[in-house]
CSV table of C-alpha atoms and ligand atoms in Angstrom, one decimal:
chain,number,residue,atom,x,y,z
A,1,MET,CA,2.9,-23.3,4.3
A,2,LYS,CA,4.5,-22.3,7.5
A,3,SER,CA,3.2,-20.0,10.1
A,4,PHE,CA,5.7,-17.5,11.6
A,5,ASN,CA,5.9,-14.2,13.4
A,6,VAL,CA,7.5,-11.1,12.2
A,7,TYR,CA,8.6,-8.0,14.4
A,8,ASN,CA,9.0,-4.8,12.8
A,9,GLY,CA,9.1,-1.3,14.4
A,10,GLY,CA,6.5,-1.6,17.1
A,11,VAL,CA,4.2,-4.4,15.5
A,12,LYS,CA,4.0,-8.1,16.1
A,13,LEU,CA,2.6,-9.8,13.0
A,14,LEU,CA,1.3,-13.4,12.9
A,15,PHE,CA,1.7,-14.7,9.5
A,16,GLY,CA,0.0,-17.9,8.3
A,17,VAL,CA,-3.3,-19.8,8.1
A,18,ASN,CA,-5.8,-19.8,11.0
A,19,ARG,CA,-3.9,-17.6,13.5
A,20,LEU,CA,-6.9,-15.8,14.9
A,21,LYS,CA,-7.3,-18.0,17.8
A,22,GLU,CA,-3.9,-16.8,19.0
A,23,LEU,CA,-5.1,-13.3,19.4
A,24,LYS,CA,-6.6,-14.0,22.8
A,25,ARG,CA,-3.5,-13.2,24.8
A,26,PHE,CA,-3.4,-9.8,22.9
A,27,LEU,CA,-7.0,-9.0,23.5
A,28,HIS,CA,-7.0,-9.6,27.3
A,29,GLY,CA,-7.6,-6.4,29.3
A,30,LEU,CA,-9.7,-4.8,26.5
A,31,SER,CA,-13.4,-4.2,27.4
A,32,ASN,CA,-14.8,-2.4,24.4
A,33,VAL,CA,-13.4,-2.0,20.8
A,34,LEU,CA,-14.3,-0.2,17.8
A,35,ILE,CA,-14.3,-2.4,14.6
A,36,VAL,CA,-13.5,-0.4,11.5
A,37,THR,CA,-14.1,-1.9,8.0
A,38,GLY,CA,-15.2,-1.1,4.5
A,39,ARG,CA,-18.5,-1.9,3.1
A,40,SER,CA,-18.4,-5.6,2.5
A,41,SER,CA,-14.9,-7.3,2.3
A,42,ALA,CA,-14.5,-8.0,6.0
A,43,ARG,CA,-17.8,-9.9,6.0
A,44,ILE,CA,-17.1,-11.7,2.6
A,45,SER,CA,-13.7,-12.9,3.6
A,46,GLY,CA,-14.8,-14.4,6.8
A,47,ALA,CA,-12.7,-12.3,9.0
A,48,LEU,CA,-15.3,-10.2,10.6
A,49,GLY,CA,-17.1,-13.4,11.7
A,50,GLY,CA,-13.9,-14.7,13.2
A,51,ILE,CA,-13.1,-11.6,15.0
A,52,THR,CA,-16.6,-11.1,16.5
A,53,GLY,CA,-16.7,-14.7,17.5
A,54,LEU,CA,-13.4,-14.2,19.4
A,55,LEU,CA,-14.6,-10.8,21.0
A,56,ASP,CA,-17.8,-12.5,22.2
A,57,GLU,CA,-15.9,-15.5,23.6
A,58,LEU,CA,-13.7,-13.1,25.6
A,59,GLY,CA,-16.7,-10.9,26.7
A,60,ILE,CA,-15.3,-7.9,24.9
A,61,GLY,CA,-17.9,-5.5,23.7
A,62,TYR,CA,-17.9,-3.9,20.1
A,63,GLU,CA,-19.4,-1.6,17.9
A,64,HIS,CA,-18.9,-1.7,14.1
A,65,TYR,CA,-18.0,1.2,11.8
A,66,ASP,CA,-18.3,0.1,8.2
A,67,ARG,CA,-18.2,3.3,6.0
A,68,VAL,CA,-14.6,3.4,5.1
A,69,LYS,CA,-14.1,3.9,1.3
A,70,PRO,CA,-11.1,3.5,-1.1
A,71,ASN,CA,-8.7,6.5,-1.0
A,72,PRO,CA,-10.2,7.5,2.5
A,73,ASP,CA,-10.4,11.3,3.2
A,74,LYS,CA,-10.3,13.4,6.1
A,75,TYR,CA,-14.0,13.3,6.6
A,76,VAL,CA,-13.9,9.4,7.2
A,77,ILE,CA,-11.1,10.1,9.8
A,78,GLU,CA,-13.3,12.6,11.6
A,79,GLU,CA,-16.2,10.3,11.6
A,80,ILE,CA,-14.2,7.4,13.2
A,81,VAL,CA,-12.8,9.7,15.7
A,82,GLU,CA,-16.1,11.1,16.7
A,83,THR,CA,-17.5,7.5,16.9
A,84,TYR,CA,-14.5,6.4,19.0
A,85,ARG,CA,-14.8,9.3,21.5
A,86,GLY,CA,-18.5,8.9,21.8
A,87,GLY,CA,-18.6,5.2,22.6
A,88,GLY,CA,-16.2,4.6,25.5
A,89,PHE,CA,-13.8,2.4,23.5
A,90,ASP,CA,-10.4,1.3,24.6
A,91,GLY,CA,-9.0,0.0,21.2
A,92,PHE,CA,-9.5,-0.4,17.4
A,93,VAL,CA,-9.8,-3.4,15.4
A,94,ALA,CA,-9.3,-2.7,11.7
A,95,ILE,CA,-10.4,-5.5,9.3
A,96,GLY,CA,-9.7,-4.6,5.6
A,97,GLY,CA,-7.0,-3.6,3.1
A,98,GLY,CA,-5.0,-0.4,3.0
A,99,SER,CA,-7.8,2.1,3.2
A,100,VAL,CA,-9.3,0.6,6.3
A,101,ILE,CA,-6.1,0.0,8.2
A,102,ASP,CA,-4.8,3.5,7.3
A,103,SER,CA,-8.0,5.1,8.5
A,104,ALA,CA,-7.8,3.2,11.7
A,105,LYS,CA,-4.1,4.2,12.1
A,106,ALA,CA,-5.0,7.9,11.4
A,107,ALA,CA,-7.9,8.0,13.7
A,108,ARG,CA,-6.0,6.6,16.6
A,109,VAL,CA,-3.4,9.3,16.2
A,110,VAL,CA,-6.1,12.0,16.5
A,111,VAL,CA,-7.9,10.3,19.4
A,112,ALA,CA,-4.5,10.1,21.3
A,113,GLY,CA,-3.1,13.5,20.4
A,114,GLY,CA,-5.9,15.8,19.8
A,115,GLY,CA,-6.5,18.4,17.2
A,116,VAL,CA,-7.4,17.3,13.7
A,117,ILE,CA,-5.9,15.0,11.1
A,118,GLU,CA,-4.5,17.9,9.1
A,119,ASP,CA,-2.2,18.8,12.1
A,120,TYR,CA,-0.5,15.6,11.7
A,121,LEU,CA,-0.5,15.3,7.8
A,122,TYR,CA,1.0,18.8,7.5
A,123,ARG,CA,3.3,18.1,10.6
A,124,ARG,CA,2.1,20.9,12.7
A,125,ARG,CA,1.7,18.3,15.6
A,126,SER,CA,3.9,15.4,16.3
A,127,VAL,CA,2.3,11.9,16.5
A,128,PRO,CA,2.1,10.9,20.2
A,129,GLU,CA,3.9,7.8,21.4
A,130,ASP,CA,1.1,6.4,23.4
A,131,LYS,CA,-1.9,5.6,21.3
A,132,PRO,CA,-4.9,3.3,21.8
A,133,PHE,CA,-4.4,-0.5,21.0
A,134,LEU,CA,-4.8,-1.4,17.4
A,135,LEU,CA,-5.2,-4.8,16.0
A,136,ALA,CA,-5.0,-4.9,12.0
A,137,VAL,CA,-6.5,-7.8,10.2
A,138,ASN,CA,-5.2,-7.5,6.6
A,139,LEU,CA,-7.4,-8.7,3.8
A,140,THR,CA,-5.2,-7.8,0.7
A,141,HIS,CA,-1.8,-8.6,-0.7
A,142,GLY,CA,-0.6,-5.1,-1.5
A,143,THR,CA,-0.2,-2.1,0.8
A,144,GLY,CA,2.0,-3.5,3.5
A,145,THR,CA,0.5,-1.2,6.0
A,146,GLU,CA,-0.2,-3.9,8.5
A,147,ILE,CA,3.7,-4.2,9.0
A,148,ASP,CA,4.8,-0.5,8.4
A,149,ARG,CA,4.1,2.8,10.1
A,150,PHE,CA,2.5,4.8,7.4
A,151,SER,CA,-1.0,6.0,6.8
A,152,VAL,CA,-2.4,7.9,3.6
A,153,VAL,CA,-5.2,10.3,3.9
A,154,SER,CA,-6.8,12.7,1.3
A,155,ILE,CA,-7.9,16.2,1.6
A,156,PRO,CA,-10.5,16.4,-1.2
A,157,GLU,CA,-11.0,20.2,-1.5
A,158,LYS,CA,-7.3,20.7,-1.8
A,159,ARG,CA,-6.7,17.8,-4.2
A,160,GLU,CA,-4.0,16.6,-1.8
A,161,LYS,CA,-3.2,13.0,-0.7
A,162,LEU,CA,-0.7,12.7,2.0
A,163,GLY,CA,1.2,10.0,3.8
A,164,PHE,CA,2.6,10.4,7.3
A,165,GLY,CA,4.2,8.3,9.9
A,166,ALA,CA,1.1,7.3,12.0
A,167,GLY,CA,2.7,4.6,14.0
A,168,TYR,CA,2.5,0.7,13.8
A,169,PRO,CA,-0.4,-1.4,14.8
A,170,ASN,CA,0.2,-3.3,18.1
A,171,VAL,CA,-0.7,-6.7,16.5
A,172,SER,CA,-1.3,-7.7,12.8
A,173,ILE,CA,-2.7,-10.8,11.1
A,174,ASP,CA,-1.8,-11.9,7.6
A,175,ASP,CA,-3.8,-14.9,6.9
A,176,PRO,CA,-3.8,-15.9,3.2
A,177,ARG,CA,-7.4,-17.5,3.5
A,178,TYR,CA,-8.8,-13.9,3.9
A,179,THR,CA,-7.5,-12.8,0.5
A,180,ARG,CA,-9.0,-15.7,-1.6
A,181,THR,CA,-12.2,-13.6,-2.0
A,182,LEU,CA,-10.3,-10.6,-3.5
A,183,PRO,CA,-12.0,-9.7,-6.9
A,184,ARG,CA,-9.6,-10.2,-10.0
A,185,SER,CA,-9.1,-6.6,-10.3
A,186,GLN,CA,-8.1,-6.2,-6.7
A,187,THR,CA,-5.9,-9.0,-6.9
A,188,ILE,CA,-3.9,-7.3,-9.7
A,189,TYR,CA,-4.0,-3.7,-8.2
A,190,THR,CA,-2.8,-4.8,-4.7
A,191,SER,CA,0.0,-7.1,-6.1
A,192,MET,CA,1.2,-4.3,-8.5
A,193,ASP,CA,1.2,-1.9,-5.4
A,194,ALA,CA,3.6,-4.4,-3.7
A,195,PHE,CA,5.7,-4.5,-7.0
A,196,ALA,CA,6.0,-0.6,-6.9
A,197,HIS,CA,6.8,-0.7,-3.2
A,198,SER,CA,9.7,-3.1,-4.0
A,199,VAL,CA,11.1,-1.0,-7.0
A,200,GLU,CA,10.9,2.3,-5.1
A,201,SER,CA,12.1,1.1,-1.7
A,202,ALA,CA,15.2,-0.5,-3.4
A,203,THR,CA,16.0,2.6,-5.4
A,204,SER,CA,15.3,5.6,-3.1
A,205,ILE,CA,18.2,7.5,-1.3
A,206,LEU,CA,17.3,5.5,1.7
A,207,ALA,CA,17.8,2.2,0.0
A,208,SER,CA,20.2,-0.4,1.4
A,209,PRO,CA,21.2,-4.0,0.8
A,210,TYR,CA,18.4,-4.9,3.1
A,211,THR,CA,15.7,-3.3,1.0
A,212,GLU,CA,17.2,-4.6,-2.2
A,213,LEU,CA,17.1,-8.0,-0.8
A,214,LEU,CA,13.4,-7.6,0.2
A,215,ALA,CA,12.4,-6.1,-2.9
A,216,GLY,CA,14.1,-8.9,-5.0
A,217,GLU,CA,12.4,-11.6,-3.0
A,218,ALA,CA,9.0,-9.7,-3.3
A,219,ILE,CA,9.1,-9.3,-7.1
A,220,LYS,CA,10.2,-13.0,-7.5
A,221,TYR,CA,7.1,-14.2,-5.8
A,222,ILE,CA,4.6,-11.7,-7.5
A,223,VAL,CA,6.0,-12.7,-11.0
A,224,GLU,CA,5.7,-16.4,-10.3
A,225,TYR,CA,2.3,-16.4,-8.3
A,226,LEU,CA,0.1,-13.6,-9.6
A,227,PRO,CA,-0.5,-15.1,-13.0
A,228,LYS,CA,-1.3,-18.5,-11.0
A,229,ALA,CA,-3.5,-16.7,-8.6
A,230,LEU,CA,-5.6,-15.1,-11.4
A,231,ARG,CA,-6.0,-18.5,-12.9
A,232,ASN,CA,-7.0,-20.1,-9.7
A,233,PRO,CA,-8.1,-17.4,-7.3
A,234,SER,CA,-9.0,-19.7,-4.4
A,235,ASN,CA,-5.7,-21.4,-4.2
A,236,ILE,CA,-4.5,-20.6,-0.8
A,237,GLY,CA,-0.7,-21.6,-1.6
A,238,TYR,CA,-0.7,-19.0,-4.3
A,239,ARG,CA,-2.3,-16.4,-2.1
A,240,TYR,CA,0.2,-17.3,0.8
A,241,TRP,CA,3.2,-16.1,-1.5
A,242,LEU,CA,1.5,-13.0,-2.8
A,243,LEU,CA,0.7,-12.1,0.8
A,244,TYR,CA,4.3,-12.7,1.9
A,245,ALA,CA,5.6,-10.7,-1.0
A,246,SER,CA,3.3,-7.8,0.1
A,247,MET,CA,4.4,-8.1,3.7
A,248,ILE,CA,8.1,-8.1,3.0
A,249,ALA,CA,7.6,-5.2,0.5
A,250,GLY,CA,5.8,-3.4,3.3
A,251,ILE,CA,8.9,-3.9,5.6
A,252,SER,CA,11.0,-2.6,2.7
A,253,ILE,CA,9.2,0.6,2.4
A,254,ASP,CA,9.2,1.0,6.2
A,255,HIS,CA,13.0,1.3,5.6
A,256,GLY,CA,13.6,2.6,2.1
A,257,ILE,CA,10.4,4.8,1.7
A,258,THR,CA,8.8,5.3,-1.9
A,259,HIS,CA,9.6,8.1,-4.3
A,260,LEU,CA,8.7,9.2,-8.0
A,261,GLY,CA,6.0,6.4,-8.5
A,262,HIS,CA,4.0,6.9,-5.5
A,263,GLY,CA,4.5,10.7,-5.6
A,264,ILE,CA,2.8,10.9,-9.1
A,265,GLU,CA,0.2,8.3,-8.3
A,266,HIS,CA,-0.9,10.3,-5.2
A,267,VAL,CA,-1.3,13.4,-7.4
A,268,LEU,CA,-3.5,11.2,-9.8
A,269,SER,CA,-5.8,9.7,-7.1
A,270,ALA,CA,-6.1,13.0,-5.4
A,271,ILE,CA,-7.5,14.4,-8.7
A,272,ASN,CA,-9.7,11.3,-9.2
A,273,PRO,CA,-10.3,9.2,-6.1
A,274,ARG,CA,-11.9,6.4,-8.3
A,275,LEU,CA,-8.4,5.6,-9.4
A,276,PRO,CA,-7.3,2.5,-7.4
A,277,HIS,CA,-3.7,3.3,-6.0
A,278,GLY,CA,-2.3,-0.1,-7.3
A,279,ALA,CA,-3.9,0.5,-10.8
A,280,GLY,CA,-2.3,4.0,-10.9
A,281,LEU,CA,1.0,2.5,-10.2
A,282,ALA,CA,0.8,-0.3,-12.7
A,283,ILE,CA,-0.2,2.2,-15.4
A,284,LEU,CA,2.6,4.7,-14.4
A,285,TYR,CA,5.3,2.0,-14.5
A,286,LYS,CA,4.6,1.4,-18.2
A,287,SER,CA,6.9,4.4,-18.5
A,288,LEU,CA,8.6,4.5,-15.2
A,289,ILE,CA,10.4,1.2,-15.5
A,290,ARG,CA,12.5,2.6,-18.3
A,291,ILE,CA,13.5,5.7,-16.4
A,292,PHE,CA,14.4,3.9,-13.2
A,293,TYR,CA,16.5,1.3,-15.3
A,294,LYS,CA,18.3,4.1,-17.2
A,295,HIS,CA,19.4,5.7,-13.8
A,296,ILE,CA,19.9,2.7,-11.5
A,297,PRO,CA,20.7,-0.2,-13.9
A,298,VAL,CA,22.5,-2.3,-11.4
A,299,THR,CA,19.8,-2.5,-8.8
A,300,LEU,CA,17.1,-2.7,-11.4
A,301,ALA,CA,18.8,-5.6,-13.4
A,302,LYS,CA,19.1,-7.4,-10.1
A,303,ILE,CA,15.6,-7.1,-8.8
A,304,LEU,CA,13.8,-7.3,-12.2
A,305,LYS,CA,15.6,-10.7,-13.0
A,306,PRO,CA,12.3,-12.7,-12.6
A,307,LEU,CA,10.9,-10.6,-15.5
A,308,ASP,CA,13.9,-11.3,-17.7
A,309,PRO,CA,16.9,-13.2,-16.5
A,310,SER,CA,18.9,-11.9,-19.4
A,311,LEU,CA,18.9,-8.3,-18.3
A,312,LYS,CA,22.3,-6.8,-18.0
A,313,PRO,CA,23.2,-4.0,-15.6
A,314,LYS,CA,23.5,-1.4,-18.2
A,315,PRO,CA,21.3,1.6,-19.1
A,316,GLU,CA,21.0,0.3,-22.7
A,317,ASP,CA,18.8,-2.5,-21.3
A,318,SER,CA,16.1,-0.1,-20.2
A,319,GLU,CA,13.9,-0.9,-23.2
A,320,LYS,CA,14.3,-4.5,-22.8
A,321,ALA,CA,13.4,-4.1,-19.0
A,322,LEU,CA,10.3,-2.1,-20.1
A,323,LYS,CA,9.3,-4.8,-22.7
A,324,ALA,CA,9.6,-7.6,-20.0
A,325,TYR,CA,7.3,-5.5,-17.8
A,326,LEU,CA,4.8,-4.9,-20.5
A,327,GLU,CA,4.8,-8.6,-21.4
A,328,PHE,CA,4.0,-9.4,-17.7
A,329,LEU,CA,1.1,-7.0,-17.7
A,330,GLU,CA,-0.3,-8.7,-20.8
A,331,ARG,CA,0.1,-12.0,-19.1
A,332,ILE,CA,-2.0,-10.9,-16.2
A,333,GLY,CA,-4.6,-9.3,-18.4
A,334,PHE,CA,-3.8,-5.6,-17.4
A,335,ASP,CA,-4.6,-3.2,-20.2
A,336,GLU,CA,-5.7,-0.1,-18.3
A,337,ASN,CA,-4.2,3.4,-18.9
A,338,LEU,CA,-5.0,6.8,-17.6
A,339,GLY,CA,-7.6,7.3,-20.2
A,340,THR,CA,-9.6,4.4,-18.5
A,341,TYR,CA,-10.1,6.6,-15.5
A,342,GLY,CA,-11.0,9.7,-17.6
A,343,PHE,CA,-7.7,11.5,-17.7
A,344,GLY,CA,-6.9,13.3,-21.0
A,345,ARG,CA,-4.2,15.6,-22.6
A,346,ASP,CA,-6.0,18.5,-20.8
A,347,ASP,CA,-5.0,17.2,-17.4
A,348,ILE,CA,-1.2,17.0,-18.1
A,349,GLY,CA,-0.4,20.5,-17.2
A,350,GLU,CA,-2.2,20.3,-13.7
A,351,ILE,CA,-0.6,16.9,-12.9
A,352,VAL,CA,2.9,18.2,-13.7
A,353,LYS,CA,2.3,21.5,-11.9
A,354,LEU,CA,0.9,19.7,-8.7
A,355,TYR,CA,3.8,17.2,-8.7
A,356,MET,CA,6.7,19.7,-9.4
A,357,ASP,CA,5.4,22.7,-7.4
A,358,HIS,CA,3.1,21.6,-4.6
A,359,PRO,CA,4.9,21.2,-1.3
A,360,VAL,CA,3.1,18.1,-0.4
A,361,TYR,CA,4.5,16.3,-3.4
A,362,ARG,CA,7.9,17.9,-3.4
A,363,ARG,CA,8.5,15.8,-0.3
A,364,TYR,CA,9.0,12.9,-2.7
A,365,HIS,CA,11.5,14.7,-4.9
A,366,ARG,CA,14.4,14.5,-2.4
A,367,LEU,CA,13.8,10.7,-1.9
A,368,SER,CA,14.5,10.1,-5.6
A,369,PRO,CA,18.1,8.9,-6.4
A,370,PHE,CA,18.0,11.1,-9.7
A,371,LYS,CA,16.9,14.6,-10.4
A,372,ILE,CA,13.4,15.0,-11.5
A,373,ASP,CA,12.2,17.8,-13.9
A,374,ARG,CA,9.0,18.8,-15.6
A,375,SER,CA,9.8,17.2,-18.9
A,376,MET,CA,10.4,13.8,-17.2
A,377,VAL,CA,7.0,13.9,-15.6
A,378,ARG,CA,5.3,15.3,-18.6
A,379,GLU,CA,6.8,12.4,-20.7
A,380,VAL,CA,5.7,9.8,-18.2
A,381,ILE,CA,2.0,11.0,-18.3
A,382,GLU,CA,2.0,11.5,-22.1
A,383,GLU,CA,3.2,8.0,-22.4
A,384,VAL,CA,0.5,6.3,-20.3
A,385,LEU,CA,-2.5,8.4,-21.2
B,1,FE2,FE1,1.6,1.9,-2.3
């Protein structure tokens, strides 16, 4: 298992086992940092102890904010900003998955640029170049946020969930040791988020041979190693490749962006914040794979080969591709649908309306390589209820 560094945008990412000790040179000069985490995963994974040990050794003070929840909302961001401003800090250390790292990214923008988070989400203010130092210690193999520039924040009262270009962390750590304690459900959800990043970034209007290459590689490793990691969760080799897949899929969305799948998923988890992002995507893809394949068969045949090597680059093979995807879900024991999260037929109208008409979600339409209409979105939801 090789250790290596990746540079993307403004971030330097240290990938591999036991890289924490190399952080010293990046932390020199800091005097007091705000550690941002969720409730327990930072401690359980061992990453929190590793970081605080290092900070103690370097004589850097810290305070610990541990209240980030899944699908973080503007109130969490406001609380982090307030804590930061009141504490005399000169940097952030985010230890967690997508929700934690995204929250720190968003709070750091408000700290640097002033105003409130909505100003940046609705693009009333531009994101400042100079922002406080941010170290991201990633604990899941899904979002890719440790290597990309995006942050996603919900506005609960408006039922909106918006992504924006918040800027890259300064330094990130991807250590597969910290993902071994991911629960079974999160192992599946985060991997399927990376799967969706691959498909969408390889097919959006911004897709390129580069994103196609990254997507094909990421899917290859997810298909091979997710079933193995579920059978043997503490195997560090399996986690290494899942983490590698999610990291390169993160670079892929940084260049190719996401579209239809993420757009609809953001509507769903804005309506029900208890829906994990990756679960929503895995569910939607039970229908979307067919649509993507019909419209973009050449790319899909290429990147989905690990699911079924006999796929031909023709729209007629869309059913075959869907069957291969559903068989993969069966192999990993994923049997959820939207009903699992309380969605029913009564919700279809609101979901379609939000996705098709709301300006926040219309942003995704222009990234799609094919035309999206109401009946398409309705059919997708009906099929996965
Ligand atoms: Fe995602």
